[in-house]
mmCIF file of C-alpha atoms in Angstrom:
data_model
loop_
_atom_site.group_PDB
_atom_site.id
_atom_site.type_symbol
_atom_site.label_atom_id
_atom_site.label_comp_id
_atom_site.label_asym_id
_atom_site.label_seq_id
_atom_site.Cartn_x
_atom_site.Cartn_y
_atom_site.Cartn_z
ATOM 1 C CA UNK H 7 -34.753 -9.328 -21.065
ATOM 2 C CA UNK H 8 -37.902 -7.302 -21.762
ATOM 3 C CA UNK H 9 -37.165 -4.980 -18.816
ATOM 4 C CA UNK H 10 -33.629 -4.497 -20.135
ATOM 5 C CA UNK H 11 -34.932 -3.490 -23.585
ATOM 6 C CA UNK H 12 -37.458 -1.104 -22.053
ATOM 7 C CA UNK H 13 -34.718 0.442 -19.939
ATOM 8 C CA UNK H 14 -32.465 0.931 -22.977
ATOM 9 C CA UNK H 15 -35.335 2.439 -24.947
ATOM 10 C CA UNK H 16 -35.972 4.952 -22.169
ATOM 11 C CA UNK H 17 -32.333 6.137 -22.060
ATOM 12 C CA UNK H 18 -31.448 8.953 -24.390
ATOM 13 C CA UNK H 19 -28.014 9.169 -25.971
ATOM 14 C CA UNK H 20 -27.070 11.966 -23.588
ATOM 15 C CA UNK H 21 -28.050 9.919 -20.537
ATOM 16 C CA UNK H 22 -26.174 6.889 -21.855
ATOM 17 C CA UNK H 23 -23.033 8.973 -22.456
ATOM 18 C CA UNK H 24 -23.380 10.524 -19.005
ATOM 19 C CA UNK H 25 -23.574 7.116 -17.340
ATOM 20 C CA UNK H 26 -20.678 5.797 -19.446
ATOM 21 C CA UNK H 27 -18.604 8.888 -18.605
ATOM 22 C CA UNK H 28 -19.350 8.471 -14.918
ATOM 23 C CA UNK H 29 -18.245 4.832 -15.048
ATOM 24 C CA UNK H 30 -15.001 5.758 -16.811
ATOM 25 C CA UNK H 31 -14.360 8.576 -14.310
ATOM 26 C CA UNK H 32 -14.945 6.216 -11.389
ATOM 27 C CA UNK H 33 -12.581 3.651 -12.900
ATOM 28 C CA UNK H 34 -9.855 6.289 -13.388
ATOM 29 C CA UNK H 35 -10.353 7.548 -9.822
ATOM 30 C CA UNK H 36 -10.070 4.046 -8.398
ATOM 31 C CA UNK H 37 -6.945 3.343 -10.445
ATOM 32 C CA UNK H 38 -5.278 6.507 -9.150
ATOM 33 C CA UNK H 39 -6.264 5.603 -5.573
ATOM 34 C CA UNK H 40 -4.830 2.111 -6.012
ATOM 35 C CA UNK H 41 -1.533 3.437 -7.369
ATOM 36 C CA UNK H 42 -1.295 5.997 -4.547
ATOM 37 C CA UNK H 43 -1.959 3.312 -1.916
ATOM 38 C CA UNK H 44 0.555 0.979 -3.553
ATOM 39 C CA UNK H 45 3.190 3.701 -3.302
ATOM 40 C CA UNK H 46 2.363 4.189 0.377
ATOM 41 C CA UNK H 47 2.631 0.455 1.065
ATOM 42 C CA UNK H 48 6.006 0.343 -0.669
ATOM 43 C CA UNK H 49 7.255 3.291 1.403
ATOM 44 C CA UNK H 50 6.029 1.699 4.642
ATOM 45 C CA UNK H 51 7.653 -1.616 3.773
ATOM 46 C CA UNK H 52 10.994 0.057 3.106
ATOM 47 C CA UNK H 53 10.719 1.961 6.413
ATOM 48 C CA UNK H 54 9.950 -1.328 8.140
ATOM 49 C CA UNK H 55 13.030 -2.957 6.603
ATOM 50 C CA UNK H 56 15.203 -0.037 7.749
ATOM 51 C CA UNK H 57 13.782 -0.416 11.268
ATOM 52 C CA UNK H 58 14.557 -4.152 11.261
ATOM 53 C CA UNK H 59 18.131 -3.466 10.163
ATOM 54 C CA UNK H 60 18.559 -0.904 12.955
ATOM 55 C CA UNK H 61 17.245 -3.339 15.567
ATOM 56 C CA UNK H 62 19.564 -6.068 14.264
ATOM 57 C CA UNK H 63 22.561 -3.713 14.531
ATOM 58 C CA UNK H 64 21.483 -2.681 18.035
ATOM 59 C CA UNK H 65 21.329 -6.325 19.144
ATOM 60 C CA UNK H 66 24.800 -6.970 17.734
ATOM 61 C CA UNK H 67 26.160 -3.938 19.586
ATOM 62 C CA UNK H 68 24.556 -5.120 22.844
ATOM 63 C CA UNK H 69 26.158 -8.553 22.421
ATOM 64 C CA UNK H 70 29.528 -6.894 21.896
ATOM 65 C CA UNK H 71 29.068 -4.823 25.070
ATOM 66 C CA UNK H 72 28.174 -7.989 26.994
ATOM 67 C CA UNK H 73 31.366 -9.664 25.775
ATOM 68 C CA UNK H 74 33.492 -6.674 26.768
ATOM 69 C CA UNK H 75 31.910 -6.594 30.232
ATOM 70 C CA UNK H 76 32.486 -10.325 30.643
ATOM 71 C CA UNK H 77 36.169 -9.953 29.643
ATOM 72 C CA UNK H 78 36.685 -7.126 32.147
ATOM 73 C CA UNK H 79 35.305 -9.204 35.017
ATOM 74 C CA UNK H 80 37.525 -12.180 34.109
ATOM 75 C CA UNK H 81 40.720 -10.115 34.085
#
């Protein structure tokens, strides 16, 4: 506690405001980075869902082709 009081006594108002400003600036920067990364994750997840839907449609089309080939061999 004594070291803390000595440290506060040694800081001028300008230094304290500089440190406080730097902390606020870092917090704002991190918040903007987090929001930017969240937007990227959302975009990647939607692309992933589109890819899954395309693969599902492709598998359905392949099954349909298999059925048509099987019918042609039977007839």
